[in-house]
PDB file of N, CA and C in Angstrom:
ATOM      1  N   MET N 222     -15.744   3.633  -0.423  1.00  0.00           N
ATOM      2  CA  MET N 222     -14.816   4.447   0.338  1.00  0.00           C
ATOM      3  C   MET N 222     -13.666   4.864  -0.584  1.00  0.00           C
ATOM      4  N   THR N 223     -13.294   6.122  -0.536  1.00  0.00           N
ATOM      5  CA  THR N 223     -12.223   6.625  -1.388  1.00  0.00           C
ATOM      6  C   THR N 223     -10.931   6.724  -0.603  1.00  0.00           C
ATOM      7  N   ILE N 224      -9.841   6.870  -1.321  1.00  0.00           N
ATOM      8  CA  ILE N 224      -8.534   7.016  -0.677  1.00  0.00           C
ATOM      9  C   ILE N 224      -8.511   8.294   0.153  1.00  0.00           C
ATOM     10  N   GLY N 225      -9.121   9.357  -0.376  1.00  0.00           N
ATOM     11  CA  GLY N 225      -9.155  10.621   0.359  1.00  0.00           C
ATOM     12  C   GLY N 225      -9.843  10.492   1.703  1.00  0.00           C
ATOM     13  N   SER N 226     -10.948   9.760   1.753  1.00  0.00           N
ATOM     14  CA  SER N 226     -11.643   9.590   3.028  1.00  0.00           C
ATOM     15  C   SER N 226     -10.823   8.734   3.991  1.00  0.00           C
ATOM     16  N   LEU N 227     -10.079   7.769   3.461  1.00  0.00           N
ATOM     17  CA  LEU N 227      -9.207   6.965   4.327  1.00  0.00           C
ATOM     18  C   LEU N 227      -8.078   7.807   4.910  1.00  0.00           C
ATOM     19  N   VAL N 228      -7.486   8.644   4.079  1.00  0.00           N
ATOM     20  CA  VAL N 228      -6.374   9.476   4.527  1.00  0.00           C
ATOM     21  C   VAL N 228      -6.846  10.451   5.598  1.00  0.00           C
ATOM     22  N   GLU N 229      -8.043  10.983   5.450  1.00  0.00           N
ATOM     23  CA  GLU N 229      -8.563  11.921   6.438  1.00  0.00           C
ATOM     24  C   GLU N 229      -8.777  11.253   7.798  1.00  0.00           C
ATOM     25  N   GLN N 230      -9.004   9.955   7.808  1.00  0.00           N
ATOM     26  CA  GLN N 230      -9.257   9.244   9.057  1.00  0.00           C
ATOM     27  C   GLN N 230      -7.977   8.875   9.795  1.00  0.00           C
ATOM     28  N   ILE N 231      -6.834   8.918   9.126  1.00  0.00           N
ATOM     29  CA  ILE N 231      -5.566   8.504   9.730  1.00  0.00           C
ATOM     30  C   ILE N 231      -4.892   9.717  10.366  1.00  0.00           C
ATOM     31  N   ASP N 232      -4.543   9.589  11.647  1.00  0.00           N
ATOM     32  CA  ASP N 232      -3.821  10.678  12.304  1.00  0.00           C
ATOM     33  C   ASP N 232      -2.314  10.497  12.088  1.00  0.00           C
ATOM     34  N   ASP N 233      -1.534  11.496  12.489  1.00  0.00           N
ATOM     35  CA  ASP N 233      -0.098  11.489  12.216  1.00  0.00           C
ATOM     36  C   ASP N 233       0.628  10.319  12.874  1.00  0.00           C
ATOM     37  N   SER N 234       0.265   9.982  14.098  1.00  0.00           N
ATOM     38  CA  SER N 234       0.973   8.895  14.787  1.00  0.00           C
ATOM     39  C   SER N 234       0.696   7.548  14.115  1.00  0.00           C
ATOM     40  N   THR N 235      -0.528   7.342  13.666  1.00  0.00           N
ATOM     41  CA  THR N 235      -0.864   6.103  12.963  1.00  0.00           C
ATOM     42  C   THR N 235      -0.129   6.023  11.625  1.00  0.00           C
ATOM     43  N   LEU N 236      -0.076   7.137  10.915  1.00  0.00           N
ATOM     44  CA  LEU N 236       0.629   7.167   9.636  1.00  0.00           C
ATOM     45  C   LEU N 236       2.115   6.909   9.828  1.00  0.00           C
ATOM     46  N   THR N 237       2.708   7.504  10.855  1.00  0.00           N
ATOM     47  CA  THR N 237       4.126   7.290  11.133  1.00  0.00           C
ATOM     48  C   THR N 237       4.399   5.825  11.462  1.00  0.00           C
ATOM     49  N   ALA N 238       3.534   5.214  12.265  1.00  0.00           N
ATOM     50  CA  ALA N 238       3.696   3.801  12.606  1.00  0.00           C
ATOM     51  C   ALA N 238       3.551   2.922  11.366  1.00  0.00           C
ATOM     52  N   LEU N 239       2.600   3.255  10.510  1.00  0.00           N
ATOM     53  CA  LEU N 239       2.389   2.481   9.291  1.00  0.00           C
ATOM     54  C   LEU N 239       3.587   2.592   8.361  1.00  0.00           C
ATOM     55  N   LEU N 240       4.102   3.791   8.176  1.00  0.00           N
ATOM     56  CA  LEU N 240       5.257   3.973   7.292  1.00  0.00           C
ATOM     57  C   LEU N 240       6.505   3.321   7.859  1.00  0.00           C
ATOM     58  N   GLY N 241       6.588   3.223   9.181  1.00  0.00           N
ATOM     59  CA  GLY N 241       7.738   2.583   9.811  1.00  0.00           C
ATOM     60  C   GLY N 241       7.834   1.104   9.500  1.00  0.00           C
ATOM     61  N   LYS N 242       6.739   0.490   9.071  1.00  0.00           N
ATOM     62  CA  LYS N 242       6.733  -0.934   8.759  1.00  0.00           C
ATOM     63  C   LYS N 242       7.254  -1.234   7.359  1.00  0.00           C
ATOM     64  N   PHE N 243       7.405  -0.208   6.541  1.00  0.00           N
ATOM     65  CA  PHE N 243       7.902  -0.392   5.185  1.00  0.00           C
ATOM     66  C   PHE N 243       9.402  -0.137   5.130  1.00  0.00           C
ATOM     67  N   LYS N 244      10.064  -0.834   4.233  1.00  0.00           N
ATOM     68  CA  LYS N 244      11.490  -0.590   4.033  1.00  0.00           C
ATOM     69  C   LYS N 244      11.671   0.705   3.259  1.00  0.00           C
ATOM     70  N   ARG N 245      12.754   1.380   3.537  1.00  0.00           N
ATOM     71  CA  ARG N 245      13.059   2.654   2.877  1.00  0.00           C
ATOM     72  C   ARG N 245      13.109   2.485   1.356  1.00  0.00           C
ATOM     73  N   GLU N 246      13.632   1.376   0.892  1.00  0.00           N
ATOM     74  CA  GLU N 246      13.750   1.135  -0.550  1.00  0.00           C
ATOM     75  C   GLU N 246      12.374   1.068  -1.208  1.00  0.00           C
ATOM     76  N   HIS N 247      11.404   0.494  -0.513  1.00  0.00           N
ATOM     77  CA  HIS N 247      10.058   0.386  -1.060  1.00  0.00           C
ATOM     78  C   HIS N 247       9.390   1.753  -1.153  1.00  0.00           C
ATOM     79  N   ILE N 248       9.582   2.574  -0.132  1.00  0.00           N
ATOM     80  CA  ILE N 248       8.996   3.919  -0.144  1.00  0.00           C
ATOM     81  C   ILE N 248       9.646   4.757  -1.247  1.00  0.00           C
ATOM     82  N   ASP N 249      10.965   4.640  -1.393  1.00  0.00           N
ATOM     83  CA  ASP N 249      11.660   5.371  -2.457  1.00  0.00           C
ATOM     84  C   ASP N 249      11.179   4.927  -3.833  1.00  0.00           C
ATOM     85  N   ALA N 250      11.010   3.619  -4.021  1.00  0.00           N
ATOM     86  CA  ALA N 250      10.544   3.108  -5.313  1.00  0.00           C
ATOM     87  C   ALA N 250       9.136   3.610  -5.617  1.00  0.00           C
ATOM     88  N   LEU N 251       8.277   3.625  -4.615  1.00  0.00           N
ATOM     89  CA  LEU N 251       6.918   4.126  -4.804  1.00  0.00           C
ATOM     90  C   LEU N 251       6.942   5.608  -5.171  1.00  0.00           C
ATOM     91  N   ALA N 252       7.766   6.383  -4.489  1.00  0.00           N
ATOM     92  CA  ALA N 252       7.864   7.813  -4.790  1.00  0.00           C
ATOM     93  C   ALA N 252       8.338   8.040  -6.222  1.00  0.00           C
ATOM     94  N   HIS N 253       9.304   7.251  -6.668  1.00  0.00           N
ATOM     95  CA  HIS N 253       9.794   7.393  -8.045  1.00  0.00           C
ATOM     96  C   HIS N 253       8.725   7.004  -9.063  1.00  0.00           C
ATOM     97  N   ARG N 254       7.935   5.980  -8.742  1.00  0.00           N
ATOM     98  CA  ARG N 254       6.880   5.554  -9.667  1.00  0.00           C
ATOM     99  C   ARG N 254       5.744   6.565  -9.732  1.00  0.00           C
ATOM    100  N   LEU N 255       5.499   7.275  -8.648  1.00  0.00           N
ATOM    101  CA  LEU N 255       4.413   8.254  -8.623  1.00  0.00           C
ATOM    102  C   LEU N 255       4.809   9.601  -9.202  1.00  0.00           C
ATOM    103  N   ASN N 256       6.094   9.871  -9.280  1.00  0.00           N
ATOM    104  CA  ASN N 256       6.576  11.182  -9.704  1.00  0.00           C
ATOM    105  C   ASN N 256       6.087  11.571 -11.096  1.00  0.00           C
ATOM    106  N   ASP N 257       6.285  10.723 -12.093  1.00  0.00           N
ATOM    107  CA  ASP N 257       5.891  11.055 -13.467  1.00  0.00           C
ATOM    108  C   ASP N 257       4.382  11.253 -13.624  1.00  0.00           C
ATOM    109  N   PRO N 258       3.556  10.347 -13.097  1.00  0.00           N
ATOM    110  CA  PRO N 258       2.113  10.573 -13.235  1.00  0.00           C
ATOM    111  C   PRO N 258       1.644  11.861 -12.538  1.00  0.00           C
ATOM    112  N   LEU N 259       2.214  12.156 -11.386  1.00  0.00           N
ATOM    113  CA  LEU N 259       1.816  13.379 -10.684  1.00  0.00           C
ATOM    114  C   LEU N 259       2.245  14.619 -11.456  1.00  0.00           C
ATOM    115  N   GLN N 260       3.433  14.585 -12.036  1.00  0.00           N
ATOM    116  CA  GLN N 260       3.879  15.718 -12.848  1.00  0.00           C
ATOM    117  C   GLN N 260       2.960  15.930 -14.039  1.00  0.00           C
ATOM    118  N   ARG N 261       2.550  14.849 -14.695  1.00  0.00           N
ATOM    119  CA  ARG N 261       1.637  14.969 -15.831  1.00  0.00           C
ATOM    120  C   ARG N 261       0.296  15.562 -15.402  1.00  0.00           C
ATOM    121  N   MET N 262      -0.202  15.130 -14.243  1.00  0.00           N
ATOM    122  CA  MET N 262      -1.483  15.643 -13.752  1.00  0.00           C
ATOM    123  C   MET N 262      -1.397  17.138 -13.432  1.00  0.00           C
ATOM    124  N   VAL N 263      -0.303  17.557 -12.811  1.00  0.00           N
ATOM    125  CA  VAL N 263      -0.139  18.976 -12.476  1.00  0.00           C
ATOM    126  C   VAL N 263      -0.027  19.804 -13.749  1.00  0.00           C
ATOM    127  N   ARG N 264       0.777  19.326 -14.713  1.00  0.00           N
ATOM    128  CA  ARG N 264       0.911  20.055 -15.979  1.00  0.00           C
ATOM    129  C   ARG N 264      -0.426  20.172 -16.704  1.00  0.00           C
ATOM    130  N   ALA N 265      -1.192  19.085 -16.729  1.00  0.00           N
ATOM    131  CA  ALA N 265      -2.493  19.105 -17.401  1.00  0.00           C
ATOM    132  C   ALA N 265      -3.444  20.074 -16.706  1.00  0.00           C
ATOM    133  N   ASP N 266      -3.413  20.111 -15.392  1.00  0.00           N
ATOM    134  CA  ASP N 266      -4.259  21.039 -14.644  1.00  0.00           C
ATOM    135  C   ASP N 266      -3.858  22.485 -14.922  1.00  0.00           C
ATOM    136  N   MET N 267      -2.561  22.751 -14.966  1.00  0.00           N
ATOM    137  CA  MET N 267      -2.095  24.105 -15.261  1.00  0.00           C
ATOM    138  C   MET N 267      -2.483  24.502 -16.687  1.00  0.00           C
ATOM    139  N   ARG N 268      -2.348  23.567 -17.627  1.00  0.00           N
ATOM    140  CA  ARG N 268      -2.703  23.841 -19.020  1.00  0.00           C
ATOM    141  C   ARG N 268      -4.197  24.155 -19.138  1.00  0.00           C
ATOM    142  N   ALA N 269      -5.017  23.373 -18.460  1.00  0.00           N
ATOM    143  CA  ALA N 269      -6.464  23.607 -18.498  1.00  0.00           C
ATOM    144  C   ALA N 269      -6.815  24.944 -17.874  1.00  0.00           C
ATOM    145  N   SER N 270      -6.121  25.301 -16.813  1.00  0.00           N
ATOM    146  CA  SER N 270      -6.361  26.589 -16.162  1.00  0.00           C
ATOM    147  C   SER N 270      -6.019  27.741 -17.101  1.00  0.00           C
ATOM    148  N   ARG N 271      -4.896  27.618 -17.818  1.00  0.00           N
ATOM    149  CA  ARG N 271      -4.523  28.673 -18.775  1.00  0.00           C
ATOM    150  C   ARG N 271      -5.515  28.743 -19.917  1.00  0.00           C
ATOM    151  N   GLU N 272      -6.009  27.596 -20.366  1.00  0.00           N
ATOM    152  CA  GLU N 272      -6.990  27.594 -21.453  1.00  0.00           C
ATOM    153  C   GLU N 272      -8.292  28.255 -21.011  1.00  0.00           C
ATOM    154  N   ARG N 273      -8.712  28.006 -19.776  1.00  0.00           N
ATOM    155  CA  ARG N 273      -9.937  28.629 -19.270  1.00  0.00           C
ATOM    156  C   ARG N 273      -9.793  30.141 -19.180  1.00  0.00           C
ATOM    157  N   SER N 274      -8.592  30.602 -18.860  1.00  0.00           N
ATOM    158  CA  SER N 274      -8.385  32.051 -18.737  1.00  0.00           C
ATOM    159  C   SER N 274      -7.954  32.668 -20.065  1.00  0.00           C
ATOM    160  N   ALA N 275      -7.934  31.878 -21.129  1.00  0.00           N
ATOM    161  CA  ALA N 275      -7.579  32.335 -22.482  1.00  0.00           C
ATOM    162  C   ALA N 275      -6.121  32.798 -22.542  1.00  0.00           C
ATOM    163  N   ARG N 276      -5.263  32.243 -21.704  1.00  0.00           N
ATOM    164  CA  ARG N 276      -3.831  32.548 -21.737  1.00  0.00           C
ATOM    165  C   ARG N 276      -3.092  31.250 -22.048  1.00  0.00           C
ATOM    166  N   LEU N 277      -2.975  30.948 -23.319  1.00  0.00           N
ATOM    167  CA  LEU N 277      -2.407  29.671 -23.713  1.00  0.00           C
ATOM    168  C   LEU N 277      -0.894  29.624 -23.586  1.00  0.00           C
ATOM    169  N   ARG N 278      -0.241  30.763 -23.545  1.00  0.00           N
ATOM    170  CA  ARG N 278       1.217  30.795 -23.400  1.00  0.00           C
ATOM    171  C   ARG N 278       1.582  31.558 -22.158  1.00  0.00           C
ATOM    172  N   ASP N 279       2.611  31.106 -21.460  1.00  0.00           N
ATOM    173  CA  ASP N 279       3.089  31.822 -20.277  1.00  0.00           C
ATOM    174  C   ASP N 279       3.606  33.187 -20.703  1.00  0.00           C
ATOM    175  N   GLY N 280       3.217  34.214 -19.986  1.00  0.00           N
ATOM    176  CA  GLY N 280       3.694  35.562 -20.288  1.00  0.00           C
ATOM    177  C   GLY N 280       2.894  36.280 -21.360  1.00  0.00           C
ATOM    178  N   TRP N 281       1.989  35.579 -22.035  1.00  0.00           N
ATOM    179  CA  TRP N 281       1.193  36.198 -23.094  1.00  0.00           C
ATOM    180  C   TRP N 281       0.034  36.957 -22.479  1.00  0.00           C
ATOM    181  N   ARG N 282      -0.236  38.148 -22.953  1.00  0.00           N
ATOM    182  CA  ARG N 282      -1.328  38.956 -22.400  1.00  0.00           C
ATOM    183  C   ARG N 282      -2.284  39.377 -23.470  1.00  0.00           C
TER     184      ARG N 282
END
């Protein structure tokens, strides 16, 4: 079972109840820890997309 399949099974009310059990500080800490890896993943995806389209620099034609 993947995380994506688990998330698809959870409705909004269940997710809200689950998040309500966590302290705000813990959710904030998790968000801060996930920020850098997610930014790297988005940048890498954008870079790969530009490489596939043969546009290695922004604005280059």
